[in-house]
Amino acid sequence: MPVEFLGIAGTNPASEVTPRPGGPLDLEYTTKLARAHEDNGWDRILFAYHSGSPDPAQVAAYVAGKTDRINLVVAHRPNVAYPTLTAKTFATLDHLSGGRFEVHVITGGSTADQAAEGDFLAKDDRYGRTREFIQILKQAWTSDERFDFNGEHYRFEQFVADIKPLQQPRPRISFGGSSAAAYAVGAAEADIFALWGEPLAGTKEQLATIDAEAAKAGRQDRPVIQIAFRPILAPTEELAWEKAESILGRIKAAQSAPVKGRFRDPKKTPENAGSRRLLAAVEAGERHDRALWTAPTGLTGGGGNSTALVGTPETVAAALLDYYDLGVRIFSARGYDIYDDAIDFGRYVIPLVRAEVARRENAKREELAS
């Protein structure tokens, strides 16, 4: 499959380096950011989820009316709505967007943030619930016959959805995680498996695990692999690293004014396996491979998508292609200055990666034809 690029659909300008200037939902900014991605070569944007944030599905429906092409990836936690209701909600959103909807299912890596919405399941039990949720979603979107479900977490009888997604056979379902339970569920059920940006060796290790779990589940191929980075770009390598160091200073300054409503303390050991893997990369050194930089990860306590790729557009594109060579086909990228970086990455990095992937694919076809 061709390479794809996933950006972020922020509802306000806040980031690790920029305190929020106003309320949580700035519709003018939301539209501007979505258009910046659509107009600069991105394929998809993610509407993130947090217990206190604006509802991502409703924001995506709004953005659907302001964009024409870009796919809208809505993050969703299984604990917040019954899967039959979710199936109808998202099928409706797929129609409203003209078939541009996808869902990213979040099992939940923060016990405190899950508890804020009344979810007190243990972590491995949450993965079991996610497995059932995805199975129900798939069947609800594709079955024209009434069906029953009798699982550990969900039970219902004789459900059939009148509204099915516009996309056939159904929208893609993405999933992320780095624990044993996450590998098992995602490799068996997801269309896309999302990882955070580790060094190449760690990524290769995770892909081998996903391959093994997919085979164990009886799949003929693994899910499409997605990986996330924070790009830091400049015209020269020296300027890029100067910019990187200035971003560290800005993160420290912004941490003195924490975002309201967030539970995570960067000084505490994170609960989720993905963040702990990132912190292990920090312990191994700040610089890895061609351009990977872990200093922001250390400063934010392994806070999710936090490893950076630093350099000129050519260097960052080459680094992404190193991951492409491992089998990664979707790149998630979010800069620290979210709007400006979305434009720069789209203008200067995406075309380089697409051109090189196309060149390689053409060379393969010519080799097979000869």
mmCIF file of C-alpha atoms in Angstrom:
data_model
loop_
_atom_site.group_PDB
_atom_site.id
_atom_site.type_symbol
_atom_site.label_atom_id
_atom_site.label_comp_id
_atom_site.label_asym_id
_atom_site.label_seq_id
_atom_site.Cartn_x
_atom_site.Cartn_y
_atom_site.Cartn_z
ATOM 1 C CA MET A 1 0.000 0.000 0.000
ATOM 2 C CA PRO A 2 1.161 3.595 -0.490
ATOM 3 C CA VAL A 3 2.522 5.577 2.425
ATOM 4 C CA GLU A 4 0.054 7.694 4.441
ATOM 5 C CA PHE A 5 0.401 10.638 6.829
ATOM 6 C CA LEU A 6 -1.671 11.323 9.952
ATOM 7 C CA GLY A 7 -1.781 14.742 11.610
ATOM 8 C CA ILE A 8 -3.588 16.111 14.654
ATOM 9 C CA ALA A 9 -6.964 17.847 14.743
ATOM 10 C CA GLY A 10 -6.475 20.212 17.663
ATOM 11 C CA THR A 11 -9.389 22.218 19.039
ATOM 12 C CA ASN A 12 -7.144 24.998 20.399
ATOM 13 C CA PRO A 13 -3.499 26.070 19.908
ATOM 14 C CA ALA A 14 -2.162 24.551 23.163
ATOM 15 C CA SER A 15 0.798 22.187 23.113
ATOM 16 C CA GLU A 16 3.705 21.280 25.386
ATOM 17 C CA VAL A 17 5.319 24.615 24.464
ATOM 18 C CA THR A 18 2.201 26.790 24.239
ATOM 19 C CA PRO A 19 -0.197 27.338 27.159
ATOM 20 C CA ARG A 20 -3.828 27.426 26.076
ATOM 21 C CA PRO A 21 -4.778 31.025 25.297
ATOM 22 C CA GLY A 22 -8.540 30.636 25.715
ATOM 23 C CA GLY A 23 -11.253 28.029 25.983
ATOM 24 C CA PRO A 24 -11.027 24.357 25.015
ATOM 25 C CA LEU A 25 -12.955 24.686 21.747
ATOM 26 C CA ASP A 26 -11.864 27.370 19.308
ATOM 27 C CA LEU A 27 -13.841 26.522 16.168
ATOM 28 C CA GLU A 28 -12.013 29.032 13.998
ATOM 29 C CA TYR A 29 -8.663 27.483 14.944
ATOM 30 C CA THR A 30 -10.063 23.954 14.596
ATOM 31 C CA THR A 31 -11.125 24.705 11.026
ATOM 32 C CA LYS A 32 -7.861 26.479 10.183
ATOM 33 C CA LEU A 33 -5.760 23.561 11.432
ATOM 34 C CA ALA A 34 -7.813 20.958 9.576
ATOM 35 C CA ARG A 35 -7.536 22.966 6.357
ATOM 36 C CA ALA A 36 -3.776 23.354 6.864
ATOM 37 C CA HIS A 37 -3.482 19.570 6.836
ATOM 38 C CA GLU A 38 -5.829 19.084 3.903
ATOM 39 C CA ASP A 39 -4.142 21.772 1.816
ATOM 40 C CA ASN A 40 -0.620 20.470 2.444
ATOM 41 C CA GLY A 41 -0.726 16.826 1.481
ATOM 42 C CA TRP A 42 -1.811 15.025 4.654
ATOM 43 C CA ASP A 43 -4.146 12.015 4.388
ATOM 44 C CA ARG A 44 -5.741 11.861 7.839
ATOM 45 C CA ILE A 45 -6.150 13.856 11.051
ATOM 46 C CA LEU A 46 -6.772 12.459 14.538
ATOM 47 C CA PHE A 47 -9.409 13.859 16.891
ATOM 48 C CA ALA A 48 -7.927 12.966 20.275
ATOM 49 C CA TYR A 49 -9.781 11.906 23.424
ATOM 50 C CA HIS A 50 -9.467 12.920 27.067
ATOM 51 C CA SER A 51 -12.058 12.603 29.829
ATOM 52 C CA GLY A 52 -12.676 16.358 29.978
ATOM 53 C CA SER A 53 -12.064 17.390 26.372
ATOM 54 C CA PRO A 54 -14.605 18.462 23.724
ATOM 55 C CA ASP A 55 -16.311 15.409 22.245
ATOM 56 C CA PRO A 56 -14.160 14.293 19.281
ATOM 57 C CA ALA A 57 -17.031 12.803 17.259
ATOM 58 C CA GLN A 58 -18.971 16.058 17.288
ATOM 59 C CA VAL A 59 -15.872 18.072 16.444
ATOM 60 C CA ALA A 60 -15.175 15.676 13.546
ATOM 61 C CA ALA A 61 -18.728 16.141 12.267
ATOM 62 C CA TYR A 62 -18.174 19.894 12.315
ATOM 63 C CA VAL A 63 -14.838 19.582 10.500
ATOM 64 C CA ALA A 64 -16.427 17.286 7.907
ATOM 65 C CA GLY A 65 -18.464 20.254 6.736
ATOM 66 C CA LYS A 66 -15.361 22.446 6.480
ATOM 67 C CA THR A 67 -13.129 20.042 4.513
ATOM 68 C CA ASP A 68 -13.376 18.072 1.289
ATOM 69 C CA ARG A 69 -10.796 15.288 1.193
ATOM 70 C CA ILE A 70 -9.011 14.496 4.413
ATOM 71 C CA ASN A 71 -9.971 11.435 6.467
ATOM 72 C CA LEU A 72 -11.258 12.070 9.983
ATOM 73 C CA VAL A 73 -9.920 9.640 12.605
ATOM 74 C CA VAL A 74 -11.979 9.790 15.796
ATOM 75 C CA ALA A 75 -10.442 8.477 19.025
ATOM 76 C CA HIS A 76 -12.944 6.555 21.129
ATOM 77 C CA ARG A 77 -12.858 4.738 24.448
ATOM 78 C CA PRO A 78 -15.069 1.649 24.724
ATOM 79 C CA ASN A 79 -16.127 2.567 28.258
ATOM 80 C CA VAL A 80 -18.030 5.709 27.265
ATOM 81 C CA ALA A 81 -20.807 4.246 25.078
ATOM 82 C CA TYR A 82 -22.343 0.856 24.363
ATOM 83 C CA PRO A 83 -20.932 -0.590 21.118
ATOM 84 C CA THR A 84 -24.305 -0.803 19.344
ATOM 85 C CA LEU A 85 -24.870 2.916 19.935
ATOM 86 C CA THR A 86 -21.289 3.649 18.862
ATOM 87 C CA ALA A 87 -21.791 1.675 15.642
ATOM 88 C CA LYS A 88 -24.808 3.804 14.692
ATOM 89 C CA THR A 89 -23.133 7.066 15.733
ATOM 90 C CA PHE A 90 -20.044 6.392 13.653
ATOM 91 C CA ALA A 91 -21.977 5.024 10.664
ATOM 92 C CA THR A 92 -23.900 8.306 10.686
ATOM 93 C CA LEU A 93 -20.640 10.268 10.863
ATOM 94 C CA ASP A 94 -19.320 8.271 7.921
ATOM 95 C CA HIS A 95 -22.323 9.439 5.885
ATOM 96 C CA LEU A 96 -21.988 13.045 7.071
ATOM 97 C CA SER A 97 -18.323 13.080 6.022
ATOM 98 C CA GLY A 98 -18.913 11.440 2.654
ATOM 99 C CA GLY A 99 -17.085 8.262 3.629
ATOM 100 C CA ARG A 100 -14.088 9.918 5.304
ATOM 101 C CA PHE A 101 -14.469 8.489 8.810
ATOM 102 C CA GLU A 102 -12.130 6.139 10.705
ATOM 103 C CA VAL A 103 -12.026 5.188 14.388
ATOM 104 C CA HIS A 104 -9.035 4.852 16.712
ATOM 105 C CA VAL A 105 -10.025 2.663 19.658
ATOM 106 C CA ILE A 106 -8.316 3.596 22.939
ATOM 107 C CA THR A 107 -8.225 0.999 25.691
ATOM 108 C CA GLY A 108 -6.978 3.566 28.225
ATOM 109 C CA GLY A 109 -3.498 3.930 29.720
ATOM 110 C CA SER A 110 -4.354 6.118 32.727
ATOM 111 C CA THR A 111 -6.329 4.582 35.580
ATOM 112 C CA ALA A 112 -7.126 8.060 36.923
ATOM 113 C CA ASP A 113 -8.501 9.344 33.624
ATOM 114 C CA GLN A 114 -10.576 6.166 33.178
ATOM 115 C CA ALA A 115 -11.938 6.563 36.703
ATOM 116 C CA ALA A 116 -12.949 10.138 35.929
ATOM 117 C CA GLU A 117 -15.584 8.662 33.637
ATOM 118 C CA GLY A 118 -16.642 5.870 35.979
ATOM 119 C CA ASP A 119 -14.440 3.130 34.557
ATOM 120 C CA PHE A 120 -12.750 1.018 37.228
ATOM 121 C CA LEU A 121 -11.803 -2.089 35.251
ATOM 122 C CA ALA A 122 -8.278 -3.414 35.647
ATOM 123 C CA LYS A 123 -6.003 -2.806 32.667
ATOM 124 C CA ASP A 124 -5.999 -6.350 31.236
ATOM 125 C CA ASP A 125 -9.780 -6.473 31.629
ATOM 126 C CA ARG A 126 -9.986 -3.254 29.646
ATOM 127 C CA TYR A 127 -8.168 -4.958 26.788
ATOM 128 C CA GLY A 128 -10.655 -7.815 26.922
ATOM 129 C CA ARG A 129 -13.463 -5.298 26.671
ATOM 130 C CA THR A 130 -11.734 -3.600 23.733
ATOM 131 C CA ARG A 131 -11.524 -6.921 21.886
ATOM 132 C CA GLU A 132 -15.272 -7.460 22.300
ATOM 133 C CA PHE A 133 -16.001 -3.850 21.371
ATOM 134 C CA ILE A 134 -14.113 -4.072 18.076
ATOM 135 C CA GLN A 135 -15.721 -7.413 17.231
ATOM 136 C CA ILE A 136 -19.193 -5.964 17.792
ATOM 137 C CA LEU A 137 -18.397 -2.819 15.823
ATOM 138 C CA LYS A 138 -17.293 -4.854 12.809
ATOM 139 C CA GLN A 139 -20.373 -7.059 12.866
ATOM 140 C CA ALA A 140 -22.787 -4.168 13.439
ATOM 141 C CA TRP A 141 -21.319 -2.355 10.433
ATOM 142 C CA THR A 142 -21.484 -5.334 8.086
ATOM 143 C CA SER A 143 -24.375 -7.589 9.165
ATOM 144 C CA ASP A 144 -27.778 -7.288 7.498
ATOM 145 C CA GLU A 145 -29.150 -9.933 9.851
ATOM 146 C CA ARG A 146 -29.966 -9.532 13.515
ATOM 147 C CA PHE A 147 -27.307 -11.015 15.778
ATOM 148 C CA ASP A 148 -26.692 -11.789 19.428
ATOM 149 C CA PHE A 149 -23.581 -11.229 21.502
ATOM 150 C CA ASN A 150 -22.829 -12.894 24.812
ATOM 151 C CA GLY A 151 -19.387 -11.870 26.037
ATOM 152 C CA GLU A 152 -17.727 -11.098 29.335
ATOM 153 C CA HIS A 153 -18.296 -7.341 28.991
ATOM 154 C CA TYR A 154 -21.218 -6.971 26.560
ATOM 155 C CA ARG A 155 -24.454 -8.899 26.117
ATOM 156 C CA PHE A 156 -27.364 -8.170 23.811
ATOM 157 C CA GLU A 157 -29.876 -9.966 21.599
ATOM 158 C CA GLN A 158 -31.145 -9.495 18.061
ATOM 159 C CA PHE A 159 -29.452 -6.236 17.131
ATOM 160 C CA VAL A 160 -29.276 -4.971 13.582
ATOM 161 C CA ALA A 161 -28.263 -1.460 12.515
ATOM 162 C CA ASP A 162 -30.480 0.215 9.951
ATOM 163 C CA ILE A 163 -27.695 2.648 9.059
ATOM 164 C CA LYS A 164 -24.472 1.115 7.783
ATOM 165 C CA PRO A 165 -21.285 3.027 6.955
ATOM 166 C CA LEU A 166 -21.006 4.589 3.521
ATOM 167 C CA GLN A 167 -17.569 2.965 3.144
ATOM 168 C CA GLN A 168 -17.633 -0.664 2.105
ATOM 169 C CA PRO A 169 -17.178 -3.047 3.668
ATOM 170 C CA ARG A 170 -16.585 -0.712 6.646
ATOM 171 C CA PRO A 171 -14.311 2.076 7.943
ATOM 172 C CA ARG A 172 -10.832 1.187 9.164
ATOM 173 C CA ILE A 173 -10.260 0.570 12.869
ATOM 174 C CA SER A 174 -6.929 1.544 14.419
ATOM 175 C CA PHE A 175 -5.595 0.578 17.827
ATOM 176 C CA GLY A 176 -2.459 1.180 19.879
ATOM 177 C CA GLY A 177 -0.563 -0.344 22.774
ATOM 178 C CA SER A 178 2.687 -2.042 23.743
ATOM 179 C CA SER A 179 1.756 -4.505 26.494
ATOM 180 C CA ALA A 180 1.320 -8.246 25.965
ATOM 181 C CA ALA A 181 -2.451 -7.838 26.132
ATOM 182 C CA ALA A 182 -2.317 -4.961 23.644
ATOM 183 C CA TYR A 183 -0.265 -6.933 21.123
ATOM 184 C CA ALA A 184 -2.707 -9.831 21.320
ATOM 185 C CA VAL A 185 -5.838 -7.729 20.850
ATOM 186 C CA GLY A 186 -4.498 -5.320 18.237
ATOM 187 C CA ALA A 187 -2.794 -7.976 16.125
ATOM 188 C CA ALA A 188 -5.995 -10.024 16.067
ATOM 189 C CA GLU A 189 -8.618 -7.337 15.580
ATOM 190 C CA ALA A 190 -7.238 -4.013 14.283
ATOM 191 C CA ASP A 191 -6.802 -2.841 10.704
ATOM 192 C CA ILE A 192 -4.071 -0.436 11.822
ATOM 193 C CA PHE A 193 -1.688 -0.945 14.756
ATOM 194 C CA ALA A 194 -0.327 2.360 16.099
ATOM 195 C CA LEU A 195 3.054 2.593 17.815
ATOM 196 C CA TRP A 196 5.004 5.439 19.348
ATOM 197 C CA GLY A 197 8.354 6.363 17.815
ATOM 198 C CA GLU A 198 11.080 4.182 19.268
ATOM 199 C CA PRO A 199 14.580 3.582 17.915
ATOM 200 C CA LEU A 200 14.673 1.292 14.898
ATOM 201 C CA ALA A 201 15.757 -1.743 16.918
ATOM 202 C CA GLY A 202 12.849 -1.382 19.342
ATOM 203 C CA THR A 203 10.385 -0.867 16.518
ATOM 204 C CA LYS A 204 11.666 -3.966 14.734
ATOM 205 C CA GLU A 205 11.210 -5.911 17.955
ATOM 206 C CA GLN A 206 7.599 -4.731 18.294
ATOM 207 C CA LEU A 207 6.799 -5.612 14.682
ATOM 208 C CA ALA A 208 8.071 -9.146 15.223
ATOM 209 C CA THR A 209 5.770 -9.482 18.234
ATOM 210 C CA ILE A 210 2.790 -8.150 16.267
ATOM 211 C CA ASP A 211 3.575 -10.581 13.429
ATOM 212 C CA ALA A 212 3.651 -13.486 15.864
ATOM 213 C CA GLU A 213 0.370 -12.485 17.504
ATOM 214 C CA ALA A 214 -1.318 -11.973 14.138
ATOM 215 C CA ALA A 215 -0.246 -15.465 13.048
ATOM 216 C CA LYS A 216 -1.470 -16.887 16.355
ATOM 217 C CA ALA A 217 -4.856 -15.279 15.697
ATOM 218 C CA GLY A 218 -5.009 -16.879 12.257
ATOM 219 C CA ARG A 219 -4.497 -13.717 10.238
ATOM 220 C CA GLN A 220 -2.790 -14.001 6.868
ATOM 221 C CA ASP A 221 -1.076 -10.645 7.289
ATOM 222 C CA ARG A 222 -0.464 -8.220 10.121
ATOM 223 C CA PRO A 223 -2.302 -4.912 10.589
ATOM 224 C CA VAL A 224 -0.967 -1.862 8.774
ATOM 225 C CA ILE A 225 1.702 -0.349 11.038
ATOM 226 C CA GLN A 226 1.536 3.308 12.064
ATOM 227 C CA ILE A 227 4.265 5.121 14.009
ATOM 228 C CA ALA A 228 4.282 8.563 15.635
ATOM 229 C CA PHE A 229 6.973 11.249 15.895
ATOM 230 C CA ARG A 230 7.392 14.951 16.712
ATOM 231 C CA PRO A 231 9.182 16.569 13.732
ATOM 232 C CA ILE A 232 11.605 19.453 14.370
ATOM 233 C CA LEU A 233 12.629 20.963 11.021
ATOM 234 C CA ALA A 234 15.008 23.681 9.871
ATOM 235 C CA PRO A 235 16.955 24.515 6.671
ATOM 236 C CA THR A 236 20.249 23.207 8.121
ATOM 237 C CA GLU A 237 21.180 20.536 10.660
ATOM 238 C CA GLU A 238 22.729 23.143 12.948
ATOM 239 C CA LEU A 239 19.587 25.286 12.937
ATOM 240 C CA ALA A 240 17.406 22.221 13.518
ATOM 241 C CA TRP A 241 19.317 21.272 16.651
ATOM 242 C CA GLU A 242 19.277 24.857 17.876
ATOM 243 C CA LYS A 243 15.518 24.801 17.410
ATOM 244 C CA ALA A 244 15.326 21.488 19.273
ATOM 245 C CA GLU A 245 17.171 22.906 22.284
ATOM 246 C CA SER A 246 14.909 25.970 22.306
ATOM 247 C CA ILE A 247 11.879 23.661 22.349
ATOM 248 C CA LEU A 248 13.231 21.993 25.490
ATOM 249 C CA GLY A 249 13.379 25.399 27.142
ATOM 250 C CA ARG A 250 9.849 26.185 26.050
ATOM 251 C CA ILE A 251 8.581 22.868 27.433
ATOM 252 C CA LYS A 252 10.149 23.659 30.810
ATOM 253 C CA ALA A 253 8.574 27.116 30.809
ATOM 254 C CA ALA A 254 5.145 25.770 29.850
ATOM 255 C CA GLN A 255 5.288 23.096 32.561
ATOM 256 C CA SER A 256 5.068 25.851 35.156
ATOM 257 C CA ALA A 257 1.493 26.421 33.931
ATOM 258 C CA PRO A 258 0.016 22.888 33.627
ATOM 259 C CA VAL A 259 -3.067 22.247 31.548
ATOM 260 C CA LYS A 260 -6.226 22.151 33.627
ATOM 261 C CA GLY A 261 -7.978 18.825 33.992
ATOM 262 C CA ARG A 262 -4.991 16.599 33.194
ATOM 263 C CA PHE A 263 -4.153 13.831 35.628
ATOM 264 C CA ARG A 264 -0.725 12.804 34.457
ATOM 265 C CA ASP A 265 2.329 13.955 36.419
ATOM 266 C CA PRO A 266 5.498 13.861 34.258
ATOM 267 C CA LYS A 267 7.544 13.115 37.372
ATOM 268 C CA LYS A 268 5.717 9.836 38.047
ATOM 269 C CA THR A 269 6.425 6.522 36.368
ATOM 270 C CA PRO A 270 3.748 6.043 33.695
ATOM 271 C CA GLU A 271 1.349 3.110 33.918
ATOM 272 C CA ASN A 272 1.280 2.187 30.245
ATOM 273 C CA ALA A 273 3.880 -0.072 28.654
ATOM 274 C CA GLY A 274 4.372 2.215 25.635
ATOM 275 C CA SER A 275 5.545 5.126 27.771
ATOM 276 C CA ARG A 276 7.814 2.873 29.793
ATOM 277 C CA ARG A 277 9.399 1.659 26.545
ATOM 278 C CA LEU A 278 9.995 5.264 25.521
ATOM 279 C CA LEU A 279 11.662 6.024 28.860
ATOM 280 C CA ALA A 280 13.918 3.007 28.344
ATOM 281 C CA ALA A 281 15.036 4.610 25.086
ATOM 282 C CA VAL A 282 15.775 7.819 27.009
ATOM 283 C CA GLU A 283 17.965 5.852 29.433
ATOM 284 C CA ALA A 284 19.883 4.460 26.459
ATOM 285 C CA GLY A 285 20.724 7.945 25.200
ATOM 286 C CA GLU A 286 19.248 11.141 23.776
ATOM 287 C CA ARG A 287 20.163 10.478 20.131
ATOM 288 C CA HIS A 288 19.410 7.319 18.177
ATOM 289 C CA ASP A 289 19.761 6.179 14.588
ATOM 290 C CA ARG A 290 19.625 8.878 11.933
ATOM 291 C CA ALA A 291 17.647 11.638 13.662
ATOM 292 C CA LEU A 292 15.666 10.309 16.655
ATOM 293 C CA TRP A 293 15.861 12.515 19.755
ATOM 294 C CA THR A 294 14.474 11.437 23.146
ATOM 295 C CA ALA A 295 15.146 14.527 25.303
ATOM 296 C CA PRO A 296 11.507 15.758 25.120
ATOM 297 C CA THR A 297 10.384 12.274 26.165
ATOM 298 C CA GLY A 298 12.508 12.445 29.284
ATOM 299 C CA LEU A 299 11.295 15.923 30.138
ATOM 300 C CA THR A 300 7.624 14.963 29.773
ATOM 301 C CA GLY A 301 8.002 11.660 31.604
ATOM 302 C CA GLY A 302 7.352 9.461 28.591
ATOM 303 C CA GLY A 303 4.222 11.379 27.747
ATOM 304 C CA GLY A 304 2.886 9.513 24.736
ATOM 305 C CA ASN A 305 3.912 10.794 21.330
ATOM 306 C CA SER A 306 7.069 12.588 22.467
ATOM 307 C CA THR A 307 10.123 11.318 20.581
ATOM 308 C CA ALA A 308 11.311 13.772 17.945
ATOM 309 C CA LEU A 309 12.938 13.530 14.536
ATOM 310 C CA VAL A 310 15.364 16.458 14.196
ATOM 311 C CA GLY A 311 17.011 17.794 11.058
ATOM 312 C CA THR A 312 16.500 19.205 7.611
ATOM 313 C CA PRO A 313 13.474 17.980 5.635
ATOM 314 C CA GLU A 314 15.827 15.659 3.749
ATOM 315 C CA THR A 315 17.183 14.148 6.970
ATOM 316 C CA VAL A 316 13.739 13.675 8.514
ATOM 317 C CA ALA A 317 12.393 12.168 5.284
ATOM 318 C CA ALA A 318 15.331 9.737 5.195
ATOM 319 C CA ALA A 319 14.670 8.804 8.830
ATOM 320 C CA LEU A 320 11.025 8.070 8.046
ATOM 321 C CA LEU A 321 12.101 5.906 5.127
ATOM 322 C CA ASP A 322 14.262 3.876 7.523
ATOM 323 C CA TYR A 323 11.019 2.972 9.322
ATOM 324 C CA TYR A 324 9.294 2.389 5.987
ATOM 325 C CA ASP A 325 11.982 -0.203 5.277
ATOM 326 C CA LEU A 326 10.930 -2.016 8.463
ATOM 327 C CA GLY A 327 7.335 -2.185 7.224
ATOM 328 C CA VAL A 328 5.757 1.000 8.593
ATOM 329 C CA ARG A 329 3.190 2.434 6.178
ATOM 330 C CA ILE A 330 1.496 5.249 8.127
ATOM 331 C CA PHE A 331 3.447 8.106 9.706
ATOM 332 C CA SER A 332 1.843 10.171 12.447
ATOM 333 C CA ALA A 333 3.499 13.551 12.920
ATOM 334 C CA ARG A 334 2.674 16.478 15.200
ATOM 335 C CA GLY A 335 4.953 19.433 15.690
ATOM 336 C CA TYR A 336 5.267 21.540 18.809
ATOM 337 C CA ASP A 337 4.013 24.660 17.039
ATOM 338 C CA ILE A 338 1.098 22.667 15.746
ATOM 339 C CA TYR A 339 -0.294 24.836 12.950
ATOM 340 C CA ASP A 340 2.989 26.090 11.487
ATOM 341 C CA ASP A 341 4.626 22.670 11.750
ATOM 342 C CA ALA A 342 1.696 20.985 9.986
ATOM 343 C CA ILE A 343 2.266 23.288 7.019
ATOM 344 C CA ASP A 344 6.060 22.903 7.009
ATOM 345 C CA PHE A 345 5.979 19.112 7.333
ATOM 346 C CA GLY A 346 3.356 18.891 4.594
ATOM 347 C CA ARG A 347 5.272 21.156 2.224
ATOM 348 C CA TYR A 348 8.810 19.938 2.777
ATOM 349 C CA VAL A 349 8.805 16.357 4.119
ATOM 350 C CA ILE A 350 5.717 14.579 2.794
ATOM 351 C CA PRO A 351 6.600 15.144 -0.907
ATOM 352 C CA LEU A 352 10.120 13.768 -0.363
ATOM 353 C CA VAL A 353 8.835 10.592 1.271
ATOM 354 C CA ARG A 354 6.095 10.054 -1.300
ATOM 355 C CA ALA A 355 8.505 10.559 -4.193
ATOM 356 C CA GLU A 356 11.027 8.066 -2.824
ATOM 357 C CA VAL A 357 8.336 5.477 -2.071
ATOM 358 C CA ALA A 358 6.963 5.895 -5.598
ATOM 359 C CA ARG A 359 10.472 5.534 -7.046
ATOM 360 C CA ARG A 360 11.016 2.298 -5.134
ATOM 361 C CA GLU A 361 7.620 0.901 -6.140
ATOM 362 C CA ASN A 362 8.271 1.720 -9.798
ATOM 363 C CA ALA A 363 11.674 0.035 -9.602
ATOM 364 C CA LYS A 364 10.068 -3.103 -8.155
ATOM 365 C CA ARG A 365 7.464 -3.196 -10.923
ATOM 366 C CA GLU A 366 10.121 -2.769 -13.592
ATOM 367 C CA GLU A 367 12.216 -5.520 -12.033
ATOM 368 C CA LEU A 368 9.237 -7.899 -11.967
ATOM 369 C CA ALA A 369 8.362 -7.046 -15.571
ATOM 370 C CA SER A 370 11.888 -7.673 -16.865
#
